[in-house]
């Protein structure tokens, strides 16, 4: 019965086109209209132009407690685009095939949201001993943009849950560690000249290439000082250059070259230290550039910050979460989530949700009905005293 309700909710949620470049207000309206009449106190956190909002919905415990010692369950409402992907079904129409349900967001991560909505009336009808807070964010897929505000709001409002569960797809395993993401744009400004006069120009493409080689050297170094716990795949911090643009014509010494790159650090590696190591290459290049022309420059600006999730053995509710997930060990993953941001805000965070990251962001994204059932069971047992 519970899983049928979850599938019905999932069908409704998938039908909202909440690709990150769209407003999420209609899905937030839908969720709030469902939760508020049952006694969930709803608070919206809109973005600066009012086109999107997060939602925090709290059900008080049986004794009236709203903030202390409860549970926060959180998920993002946005999904990644479907353009250019060969889907066999309409990505915004939930399609059941055997034991799998297909649609954009089924696994990442409207499946979890649907489980929360399916469980919500049961919590409302039979108040648990602890307050339950459901949190819905936006713009996760384009850099976890709303999570910092939500985390700060919830902490400042006095929420002190025993556990903060982010329901990204983990096949319902308890994840207590993940890598972070720092991405940067580096711009090299050189000096244009006719290509026959190489001594008069500063070739921005050539300088940028040296910096990219430097990043590759750092990547190799971090590959050798990986994580010995065996929990991460790959078991080292990665550094990668994804995009590079420079120059205008073959016979012009290029003035400008830009490249986009990222660090995905293990929790024990500080990305700021890696950035400092990169800056040694930058200083070396600048010395050469300034010898030709003092106006040349190299600037690196941060684009994305997704904090890593650090394992926290002191989390009192961790054994309970493991027991309810039917697991005896925590896991680590290499993808980033909003969990690290919520942990930085002060919360005891785990990642645990239905479906596999293998299906996320792909055409024919699906979640297994059995995973939804397992999630409902987890939500129920975790919150039953
Ligand atoms: Zn996600």
mmCIF file of C-alpha atoms and ligand atoms in Angstrom:
data_model
loop_
_atom_site.group_PDB
_atom_site.id
_atom_site.type_symbol
_atom_site.label_atom_id
_atom_site.label_comp_id
_atom_site.label_asym_id
_atom_site.label_seq_id
_atom_site.Cartn_x
_atom_site.Cartn_y
_atom_site.Cartn_z
ATOM 1 C CA UNK A 1 0.000 0.000 0.000
ATOM 2 C CA UNK A 2 2.748 2.406 0.968
ATOM 3 C CA UNK A 3 4.731 1.800 -2.167
ATOM 4 C CA UNK A 4 1.682 2.379 -4.361
ATOM 5 C CA UNK A 5 1.262 5.805 -2.749
ATOM 6 C CA UNK A 6 4.949 6.506 -3.354
ATOM 7 C CA UNK A 7 4.581 5.621 -7.051
ATOM 8 C CA UNK A 8 1.536 7.890 -7.336
ATOM 9 C CA UNK A 9 3.431 10.759 -5.727
ATOM 10 C CA UNK A 10 6.410 10.043 -7.964
ATOM 11 C CA UNK A 11 4.205 10.237 -11.068
ATOM 12 C CA UNK A 12 3.009 13.681 -9.974
ATOM 13 C CA UNK A 13 6.516 14.916 -9.118
ATOM 14 C CA UNK A 14 8.097 13.643 -12.371
ATOM 15 C CA UNK A 15 5.406 15.485 -14.378
ATOM 16 C CA UNK A 16 6.768 18.847 -13.146
ATOM 17 C CA UNK A 17 9.521 19.958 -15.522
ATOM 18 C CA UNK A 18 11.948 21.111 -12.842
ATOM 19 C CA UNK A 19 15.128 21.140 -14.921
ATOM 20 C CA UNK A 20 17.396 23.593 -13.088
ATOM 21 C CA UNK A 21 16.826 26.389 -15.640
ATOM 22 C CA UNK A 22 13.072 26.342 -14.842
ATOM 23 C CA UNK A 23 11.203 27.744 -11.848
ATOM 24 C CA UNK A 24 10.465 25.146 -9.163
ATOM 25 C CA UNK A 25 7.561 27.098 -7.647
ATOM 26 C CA UNK A 26 4.858 24.835 -9.058
ATOM 27 C CA UNK A 27 6.357 21.703 -7.490
ATOM 28 C CA UNK A 28 6.856 23.584 -4.192
ATOM 29 C CA UNK A 29 3.190 24.705 -4.333
ATOM 30 C CA UNK A 30 2.166 21.107 -4.951
ATOM 31 C CA UNK A 31 4.206 19.811 -1.994
ATOM 32 C CA UNK A 32 3.132 22.592 0.373
ATOM 33 C CA UNK A 33 -0.557 22.154 -0.498
ATOM 34 C CA UNK A 34 -0.218 18.492 0.368
ATOM 35 C CA UNK A 35 1.709 18.892 3.630
ATOM 36 C CA UNK A 36 0.292 22.045 5.228
ATOM 37 C CA UNK A 37 -3.297 20.785 5.817
ATOM 38 C CA UNK A 38 -1.893 17.761 7.682
ATOM 39 C CA UNK A 39 -0.190 19.957 10.264
ATOM 40 C CA UNK A 40 3.226 20.513 8.744
ATOM 41 C CA UNK A 41 4.379 24.078 9.474
ATOM 42 C CA UNK A 42 5.752 25.324 6.155
ATOM 43 C CA UNK A 43 8.423 27.944 5.637
ATOM 44 C CA UNK A 44 9.585 29.024 2.171
ATOM 45 C CA UNK A 45 13.027 30.416 1.426
ATOM 46 C CA UNK A 46 12.755 32.201 -1.948
ATOM 47 C CA UNK A 47 15.702 33.103 -4.175
ATOM 48 C CA UNK A 48 16.551 36.752 -4.854
ATOM 49 C CA UNK A 49 14.119 37.247 -7.766
ATOM 50 C CA UNK A 50 11.374 35.032 -6.370
ATOM 51 C CA UNK A 51 11.514 32.542 -9.252
ATOM 52 C CA UNK A 52 12.484 29.590 -7.060
ATOM 53 C CA UNK A 53 12.154 28.587 -3.427
ATOM 54 C CA UNK A 54 13.222 26.017 -0.895
ATOM 55 C CA UNK A 55 10.624 24.657 1.486
ATOM 56 C CA UNK A 56 11.031 23.558 5.089
ATOM 57 C CA UNK A 57 8.030 21.658 6.492
ATOM 58 C CA UNK A 58 7.988 20.604 10.130
ATOM 59 C CA UNK A 59 5.643 18.216 11.876
ATOM 60 C CA UNK A 60 5.812 18.639 15.652
ATOM 61 C CA UNK A 61 6.399 15.553 17.778
ATOM 62 C CA UNK A 62 3.593 14.073 19.865
ATOM 63 C CA UNK A 63 4.750 16.216 22.838
ATOM 64 C CA UNK A 64 4.758 19.405 20.742
ATOM 65 C CA UNK A 65 8.539 19.586 20.284
ATOM 66 C CA UNK A 66 9.427 21.102 16.900
ATOM 67 C CA UNK A 67 13.208 21.578 16.817
ATOM 68 C CA UNK A 68 15.145 19.295 19.126
ATOM 69 C CA UNK A 69 16.353 15.736 18.684
ATOM 70 C CA UNK A 70 14.251 14.988 15.608
ATOM 71 C CA UNK A 71 14.972 14.114 12.016
ATOM 72 C CA UNK A 72 15.481 16.265 8.953
ATOM 73 C CA UNK A 73 14.949 14.591 5.572
ATOM 74 C CA UNK A 74 16.136 16.626 2.641
ATOM 75 C CA UNK A 75 16.177 16.459 -1.136
ATOM 76 C CA UNK A 76 16.503 18.694 -4.182
ATOM 77 C CA UNK A 77 13.540 19.385 -6.457
ATOM 78 C CA UNK A 78 15.557 20.148 -9.616
ATOM 79 C CA UNK A 79 16.646 17.643 -12.241
ATOM 80 C CA UNK A 80 19.205 17.618 -15.043
ATOM 81 C CA UNK A 81 18.181 18.322 -18.677
ATOM 82 C CA UNK A 82 17.000 15.644 -21.109
ATOM 83 C CA UNK A 83 18.053 17.369 -24.363
ATOM 84 C CA UNK A 84 20.107 15.193 -26.644
ATOM 85 C CA UNK A 85 19.441 12.054 -24.631
ATOM 86 C CA UNK A 86 17.860 9.056 -26.371
ATOM 87 C CA UNK A 87 14.876 8.311 -24.100
ATOM 88 C CA UNK A 88 12.604 5.353 -24.914
ATOM 89 C CA UNK A 89 9.704 6.962 -23.015
ATOM 90 C CA UNK A 90 8.579 10.525 -22.252
ATOM 91 C CA UNK A 91 11.001 11.589 -19.502
ATOM 92 C CA UNK A 92 8.284 13.644 -17.781
ATOM 93 C CA UNK A 93 5.703 10.851 -17.725
ATOM 94 C CA UNK A 94 6.320 8.165 -15.135
ATOM 95 C CA UNK A 95 6.369 4.792 -16.900
ATOM 96 C CA UNK A 96 6.172 1.522 -15.024
ATOM 97 C CA UNK A 97 7.888 -1.419 -16.723
ATOM 98 C CA UNK A 98 7.933 -4.570 -14.631
ATOM 99 C CA UNK A 99 9.604 -3.734 -11.338
ATOM 100 C CA UNK A 100 11.164 -0.453 -12.523
ATOM 101 C CA UNK A 101 9.707 3.045 -12.897
ATOM 102 C CA UNK A 102 11.233 5.277 -15.560
ATOM 103 C CA UNK A 103 11.334 9.078 -15.799
ATOM 104 C CA UNK A 104 13.638 12.045 -15.285
ATOM 105 C CA UNK A 105 14.386 12.375 -11.585
ATOM 106 C CA UNK A 106 13.035 8.965 -10.576
ATOM 107 C CA UNK A 107 16.371 8.134 -8.997
ATOM 108 C CA UNK A 108 17.942 11.618 -8.683
ATOM 109 C CA UNK A 109 16.009 12.349 -6.554
ATOM 110 C CA UNK A 110 12.256 12.607 -6.804
ATOM 111 C CA UNK A 111 11.986 8.940 -5.770
ATOM 112 C CA UNK A 112 13.119 9.955 -2.287
ATOM 113 C CA UNK A 113 10.805 12.982 -2.268
ATOM 114 C CA UNK A 114 7.905 10.700 -3.267
ATOM 115 C CA UNK A 115 8.716 8.399 -0.354
ATOM 116 C CA UNK A 116 8.646 11.406 2.012
ATOM 117 C CA UNK A 117 5.231 12.447 0.660
ATOM 118 C CA UNK A 118 3.922 8.872 0.924
ATOM 119 C CA UNK A 119 5.120 8.661 4.518
ATOM 120 C CA UNK A 120 3.967 12.167 5.502
ATOM 121 C CA UNK A 121 0.282 11.322 6.215
ATOM 122 C CA UNK A 122 1.327 8.328 8.329
ATOM 123 C CA UNK A 123 3.556 10.558 10.453
ATOM 124 C CA UNK A 124 0.777 13.144 10.714
ATOM 125 C CA UNK A 125 -1.821 10.552 11.767
ATOM 126 C CA UNK A 126 0.430 8.841 14.262
ATOM 127 C CA UNK A 127 2.739 11.507 15.664
ATOM 128 C CA UNK A 128 6.247 10.149 16.254
ATOM 129 C CA UNK A 129 8.062 10.879 19.510
ATOM 130 C CA UNK A 130 10.428 13.243 17.625
ATOM 131 C CA UNK A 131 9.767 16.176 15.301
ATOM 132 C CA UNK A 132 10.045 15.435 11.583
ATOM 133 C CA UNK A 133 11.256 18.114 9.197
ATOM 134 C CA UNK A 134 11.131 17.754 5.419
ATOM 135 C CA UNK A 135 13.382 20.084 3.404
ATOM 136 C CA UNK A 136 13.165 20.654 -0.356
ATOM 137 C CA UNK A 137 15.911 22.584 -2.156
ATOM 138 C CA UNK A 138 16.512 23.914 -5.702
ATOM 139 C CA UNK A 139 19.521 24.416 -7.998
ATOM 140 C CA UNK A 140 21.395 21.420 -6.591
ATOM 141 C CA UNK A 141 22.320 20.193 -10.058
ATOM 142 C CA UNK A 142 23.984 23.474 -10.986
ATOM 143 C CA UNK A 143 26.234 23.740 -7.953
ATOM 144 C CA UNK A 144 24.207 23.227 -4.741
ATOM 145 C CA UNK A 145 23.230 26.887 -4.809
ATOM 146 C CA UNK A 146 20.337 26.888 -2.325
ATOM 147 C CA UNK A 147 21.687 24.475 0.286
ATOM 148 C CA UNK A 148 23.929 27.007 2.113
ATOM 149 C CA UNK A 149 20.980 29.321 2.809
ATOM 150 C CA UNK A 150 18.759 26.457 3.909
ATOM 151 C CA UNK A 151 21.455 25.070 6.196
ATOM 152 C CA UNK A 152 22.103 28.470 7.770
ATOM 153 C CA UNK A 153 18.387 29.157 8.142
ATOM 154 C CA UNK A 154 17.691 25.822 9.814
ATOM 155 C CA UNK A 155 20.623 26.157 12.204
ATOM 156 C CA UNK A 156 19.726 29.753 13.107
ATOM 157 C CA UNK A 157 16.075 28.739 13.604
ATOM 158 C CA UNK A 158 17.286 26.329 16.258
ATOM 159 C CA UNK A 159 16.839 22.984 14.534
ATOM 160 C CA UNK A 160 19.078 20.465 16.319
ATOM 161 C CA UNK A 161 18.062 17.089 14.851
ATOM 162 C CA UNK A 162 19.694 13.851 15.917
ATOM 163 C CA UNK A 163 20.076 13.033 12.229
ATOM 164 C CA UNK A 164 19.969 14.937 8.924
ATOM 165 C CA UNK A 165 19.327 12.565 6.019
ATOM 166 C CA UNK A 166 20.012 13.658 2.438
ATOM 167 C CA UNK A 167 18.173 11.157 0.207
ATOM 168 C CA UNK A 168 20.483 11.065 -2.822
ATOM 169 C CA UNK A 169 20.581 7.623 -4.455
ATOM 170 C CA UNK A 170 22.769 5.240 -2.449
ATOM 171 C CA UNK A 171 20.802 1.991 -2.976
ATOM 172 C CA UNK A 172 19.627 2.660 0.611
ATOM 173 C CA UNK A 173 23.144 2.199 1.972
ATOM 174 C CA UNK A 174 24.269 4.647 4.651
ATOM 175 C CA UNK A 175 26.918 6.965 3.221
ATOM 176 C CA UNK A 176 28.887 9.043 5.708
ATOM 177 C CA UNK A 177 31.666 10.398 3.484
ATOM 178 C CA UNK A 178 32.009 11.856 0.034
ATOM 179 C CA UNK A 179 34.434 13.924 -1.948
ATOM 180 C CA UNK A 180 33.966 17.645 -2.445
ATOM 181 C CA UNK A 181 34.084 19.607 -5.681
ATOM 182 C CA UNK A 182 35.938 22.852 -6.282
ATOM 183 C CA UNK A 183 35.801 24.167 -9.806
ATOM 184 C CA UNK A 184 37.654 27.154 -11.207
ATOM 185 C CA UNK A 185 37.981 29.246 -14.336
ATOM 186 C CA UNK A 186 41.511 30.354 -15.127
ATOM 187 C CA UNK A 187 41.977 33.184 -17.633
ATOM 188 C CA UNK A 188 45.359 33.908 -19.198
ATOM 189 C CA UNK A 189 45.691 37.357 -20.782
ATOM 190 C CA UNK A 190 48.760 37.557 -23.004
ATOM 191 C CA UNK A 191 49.787 40.041 -25.685
ATOM 192 C CA UNK A 192 48.649 39.906 -29.309
ATOM 193 C CA UNK A 193 51.208 40.165 -32.111
ATOM 194 C CA UNK A 194 51.731 38.940 -35.668
ATOM 195 C CA UNK A 195 52.620 35.280 -35.519
ATOM 196 C CA UNK A 196 55.942 35.944 -37.253
ATOM 197 C CA UNK A 197 57.008 38.128 -34.305
ATOM 198 C CA UNK A 198 56.848 35.609 -31.509
ATOM 199 C CA UNK A 199 59.369 37.619 -29.477
ATOM 200 C CA UNK A 200 56.943 40.590 -29.334
ATOM 201 C CA UNK A 201 53.897 38.741 -28.056
ATOM 202 C CA UNK A 202 52.835 36.633 -25.071
ATOM 203 C CA UNK A 203 51.060 33.525 -26.292
ATOM 204 C CA UNK A 204 48.109 32.944 -23.951
ATOM 205 C CA UNK A 205 47.420 29.468 -25.381
ATOM 206 C CA UNK A 206 51.007 28.394 -24.754
ATOM 207 C CA UNK A 207 50.978 29.741 -21.182
ATOM 208 C CA UNK A 208 47.612 28.125 -20.465
ATOM 209 C CA UNK A 209 48.975 24.838 -21.804
ATOM 210 C CA UNK A 210 51.882 25.029 -19.361
ATOM 211 C CA UNK A 211 49.393 25.540 -16.541
ATOM 212 C CA UNK A 212 47.316 22.577 -17.711
ATOM 213 C CA UNK A 213 50.475 20.449 -17.735
ATOM 214 C CA UNK A 214 51.080 21.705 -14.195
ATOM 215 C CA UNK A 215 47.612 20.575 -13.149
ATOM 216 C CA UNK A 216 48.326 17.173 -14.679
ATOM 217 C CA UNK A 217 51.533 16.947 -12.627
ATOM 218 C CA UNK A 218 49.545 17.771 -9.480
ATOM 219 C CA UNK A 219 46.939 15.165 -10.468
ATOM 220 C CA UNK A 220 49.701 12.554 -10.742
ATOM 221 C CA UNK A 221 51.104 13.570 -7.361
ATOM 222 C CA UNK A 222 47.711 13.275 -5.635
ATOM 223 C CA UNK A 223 47.160 9.951 -7.321
ATOM 224 C CA UNK A 224 50.117 8.578 -5.369
ATOM 225 C CA UNK A 225 48.961 9.961 -1.999
ATOM 226 C CA UNK A 226 45.487 8.492 -2.012
ATOM 227 C CA UNK A 227 43.198 7.105 0.620
ATOM 228 C CA UNK A 228 44.163 3.741 2.059
ATOM 229 C CA UNK A 229 40.750 2.992 3.607
ATOM 230 C CA UNK A 230 39.593 1.476 0.313
ATOM 231 C CA UNK A 231 36.258 3.270 0.697
ATOM 232 C CA UNK A 232 36.640 5.670 -2.230
ATOM 233 C CA UNK A 233 36.639 4.923 -5.933
ATOM 234 C CA UNK A 234 38.989 6.157 -7.242
ATOM 235 C CA UNK A 235 40.891 6.190 -3.927
ATOM 236 C CA UNK A 236 42.579 9.560 -4.473
ATOM 237 C CA UNK A 237 41.792 13.253 -4.950
ATOM 238 C CA UNK A 238 41.309 14.020 -8.635
ATOM 239 C CA UNK A 239 42.251 17.113 -10.636
ATOM 240 C CA UNK A 240 40.855 17.540 -14.133
ATOM 241 C CA UNK A 241 40.647 20.157 -16.916
ATOM 242 C CA UNK A 242 37.341 19.943 -18.771
ATOM 243 C CA UNK A 243 37.173 22.920 -21.175
ATOM 244 C CA UNK A 244 39.778 25.119 -22.871
ATOM 245 C CA UNK A 245 39.245 28.024 -25.277
ATOM 246 C CA UNK A 246 41.873 30.315 -26.738
ATOM 247 C CA UNK A 247 43.064 32.248 -29.724
ATOM 248 C CA UNK A 248 41.334 33.755 -32.755
ATOM 249 C CA UNK A 249 43.412 32.843 -35.824
ATOM 250 C CA UNK A 250 46.416 30.719 -36.733
ATOM 251 C CA UNK A 251 48.585 33.703 -37.591
ATOM 252 C CA UNK A 252 47.823 35.829 -34.531
ATOM 253 C CA UNK A 253 49.599 35.260 -31.246
ATOM 254 C CA UNK A 254 46.606 34.630 -28.988
ATOM 255 C CA UNK A 255 45.838 37.248 -26.387
ATOM 256 C CA UNK A 256 43.372 35.231 -24.350
ATOM 257 C CA UNK A 257 42.944 31.630 -23.233
ATOM 258 C CA UNK A 258 40.508 30.318 -20.635
ATOM 259 C CA UNK A 259 40.178 26.885 -19.119
ATOM 260 C CA UNK A 260 37.716 25.304 -16.710
ATOM 261 C CA UNK A 261 39.063 22.810 -14.219
ATOM 262 C CA UNK A 262 38.128 21.076 -11.003
ATOM 263 C CA UNK A 263 39.466 19.425 -7.898
ATOM 264 C CA UNK A 264 37.508 16.586 -6.274
ATOM 265 C CA UNK A 265 39.297 16.282 -2.967
ATOM 266 C CA UNK A 266 39.126 13.416 -0.533
ATOM 267 C CA UNK A 267 37.852 14.632 2.861
ATOM 268 C CA UNK A 268 41.455 14.559 4.197
ATOM 269 C CA UNK A 269 42.822 16.838 1.452
ATOM 270 C CA UNK A 270 42.415 20.597 1.633
ATOM 271 C CA UNK A 271 41.583 21.964 -1.836
ATOM 272 C CA UNK A 272 43.000 25.372 -0.858
ATOM 273 C CA UNK A 273 46.414 23.750 -0.467
ATOM 274 C CA UNK A 274 46.090 22.207 -3.934
ATOM 275 C CA UNK A 275 45.180 25.648 -5.271
ATOM 276 C CA UNK A 276 48.333 27.067 -3.630
ATOM 277 C CA UNK A 277 50.413 24.411 -5.363
ATOM 278 C CA UNK A 278 48.800 25.422 -8.671
ATOM 279 C CA UNK A 279 49.729 29.029 -7.894
ATOM 280 C CA UNK A 280 53.429 28.086 -7.916
ATOM 281 C CA UNK A 281 53.008 27.280 -11.628
ATOM 282 C CA UNK A 282 51.098 30.542 -12.068
ATOM 283 C CA UNK A 283 53.889 32.600 -10.458
ATOM 284 C CA UNK A 284 56.485 30.919 -12.647
ATOM 285 C CA UNK A 285 54.476 31.691 -15.793
ATOM 286 C CA UNK A 286 53.792 35.282 -14.750
ATOM 287 C CA UNK A 287 57.506 35.967 -14.343
ATOM 288 C CA UNK A 288 58.073 35.010 -18.000
ATOM 289 C CA UNK A 289 55.005 36.953 -19.180
ATOM 290 C CA UNK A 290 55.859 40.143 -17.303
ATOM 291 C CA UNK A 291 59.364 40.117 -18.762
ATOM 292 C CA UNK A 292 57.671 40.824 -22.114
ATOM 293 C CA UNK A 293 54.715 42.915 -21.000
ATOM 294 C CA UNK A 294 53.615 44.068 -17.558
ATOM 295 C CA UNK A 295 49.893 44.148 -18.427
ATOM 296 C CA UNK A 296 49.660 40.400 -19.020
ATOM 297 C CA UNK A 297 47.888 38.424 -16.312
ATOM 298 C CA UNK A 298 46.567 35.129 -15.009
ATOM 299 C CA UNK A 299 43.433 35.096 -12.892
ATOM 300 C CA UNK A 300 41.677 32.127 -11.325
ATOM 301 C CA UNK A 301 38.130 32.512 -10.073
ATOM 302 C CA UNK A 302 36.157 29.895 -8.155
ATOM 303 C CA UNK A 303 33.015 28.662 -9.945
ATOM 304 C CA UNK A 304 31.632 25.868 -7.775
ATOM 305 C CA UNK A 305 32.117 24.906 -4.154
ATOM 306 C CA UNK A 306 30.594 21.641 -2.976
ATOM 307 C CA UNK A 307 31.968 20.686 0.403
ATOM 308 C CA UNK A 308 33.115 17.153 1.060
ATOM 309 C CA UNK A 309 31.299 15.089 3.673
ATOM 310 C CA UNK A 310 33.591 14.034 6.481
ATOM 311 C CA UNK A 311 32.913 10.799 8.357
ATOM 312 C CA UNK A 312 31.769 11.624 11.890
ATOM 313 C CA UNK A 313 31.919 8.634 14.208
ATOM 314 C CA UNK A 314 30.529 10.733 17.057
ATOM 315 C CA UNK A 315 27.085 10.899 15.412
ATOM 316 C CA UNK A 316 24.900 9.328 18.077
ATOM 317 C CA UNK A 317 22.154 8.267 15.673
ATOM 318 C CA UNK A 318 24.514 6.500 13.253
ATOM 319 C CA UNK A 319 24.126 2.976 14.686
ATOM 320 C CA UNK A 320 20.359 3.415 14.605
ATOM 321 C CA UNK A 321 20.467 4.562 10.980
ATOM 322 C CA UNK A 322 22.591 1.551 10.026
ATOM 323 C CA UNK A 323 20.222 -0.803 11.826
ATOM 324 C CA UNK A 324 17.190 0.705 10.093
ATOM 325 C CA UNK A 325 18.931 0.466 6.712
ATOM 326 C CA UNK A 326 19.708 -3.191 7.413
ATOM 327 C CA UNK A 327 23.413 -2.528 7.014
ATOM 328 C CA UNK A 328 26.415 -2.980 9.253
ATOM 329 C CA UNK A 329 28.887 -0.553 7.699
ATOM 330 C CA UNK A 330 28.872 2.947 6.293
ATOM 331 C CA UNK A 331 30.002 3.694 2.744
ATOM 332 C CA UNK A 332 31.841 6.480 0.961
ATOM 333 C CA UNK A 333 31.039 7.805 -2.517
ATOM 334 C CA UNK A 334 32.884 9.969 -5.022
ATOM 335 C CA UNK A 335 29.995 12.187 -6.128
ATOM 336 C CA UNK A 336 29.152 15.407 -4.312
ATOM 337 C CA UNK A 337 25.867 16.197 -2.537
ATOM 338 C CA UNK A 338 24.358 18.987 -0.467
ATOM 339 C CA UNK A 339 25.276 16.890 2.587
ATOM 340 C CA UNK A 340 28.718 18.450 3.007
ATOM 341 C CA UNK A 341 27.145 21.911 3.057
ATOM 342 C CA UNK A 342 24.637 20.867 5.727
ATOM 343 C CA UNK A 343 27.449 19.278 7.738
ATOM 344 C CA UNK A 344 29.392 22.586 7.598
ATOM 345 C CA UNK A 345 26.241 24.317 8.869
ATOM 346 C CA UNK A 346 26.453 22.109 11.973
ATOM 347 C CA UNK A 347 24.188 19.137 11.255
ATOM 348 C CA UNK A 348 24.860 15.391 11.739
ATOM 349 C CA UNK A 349 24.515 14.268 8.118
ATOM 350 C CA UNK A 350 24.224 10.960 6.327
ATOM 351 C CA UNK A 351 23.322 10.291 2.703
ATOM 352 C CA UNK A 352 20.776 7.527 2.213
ATOM 353 C CA UNK A 353 18.203 7.192 -0.551
ATOM 354 C CA UNK A 354 16.602 4.872 -3.106
ATOM 355 C CA UNK A 355 18.098 4.056 -6.496
ATOM 356 C CA UNK A 356 21.608 3.948 -7.848
ATOM 357 C CA UNK A 357 23.825 6.841 -8.919
ATOM 358 C CA UNK A 358 24.516 4.668 -12.008
ATOM 359 C CA UNK A 359 21.113 5.729 -13.355
ATOM 360 C CA UNK A 360 21.400 9.400 -12.434
ATOM 361 C CA UNK A 361 21.639 12.013 -15.215
ATOM 362 C CA UNK A 362 21.209 9.365 -17.917
ATOM 363 C CA UNK A 363 18.507 8.660 -20.502
ATOM 364 C CA UNK A 364 15.977 6.070 -19.309
ATOM 365 C CA UNK A 365 16.661 6.992 -15.684
ATOM 366 C CA UNK A 366 14.782 4.630 -13.386
ATOM 367 C CA UNK A 367 14.317 3.514 -9.816
ATOM 368 C CA UNK A 368 13.335 0.021 -8.725
ATOM 369 C CA UNK A 369 9.994 -0.274 -6.931
ATOM 370 C CA UNK A 370 11.784 -2.431 -4.345
ATOM 371 C CA UNK A 371 14.102 0.506 -3.583
ATOM 372 C CA UNK A 372 11.118 2.764 -2.910
ATOM 373 C CA UNK A 373 9.672 0.103 -0.609
ATOM 374 C CA UNK A 374 12.994 -0.182 1.221
ATOM 375 C CA UNK A 375 13.130 3.602 1.609
ATOM 376 C CA UNK A 376 9.607 3.723 3.069
ATOM 377 C CA UNK A 377 10.574 1.015 5.517
ATOM 378 C CA UNK A 378 13.713 2.953 6.494
ATOM 379 C CA UNK A 379 11.758 6.192 7.037
ATOM 380 C CA UNK A 380 9.202 4.385 9.157
ATOM 381 C CA UNK A 381 11.581 2.399 11.372
ATOM 382 C CA UNK A 382 14.049 5.262 11.804
ATOM 383 C CA UNK A 383 11.341 7.560 13.174
ATOM 384 C CA UNK A 384 9.535 4.970 15.314
ATOM 385 C CA UNK A 385 10.714 5.016 18.891
HETATM 386 ZN ZN1 LIG B 1 20.827 14.544 -6.918
#
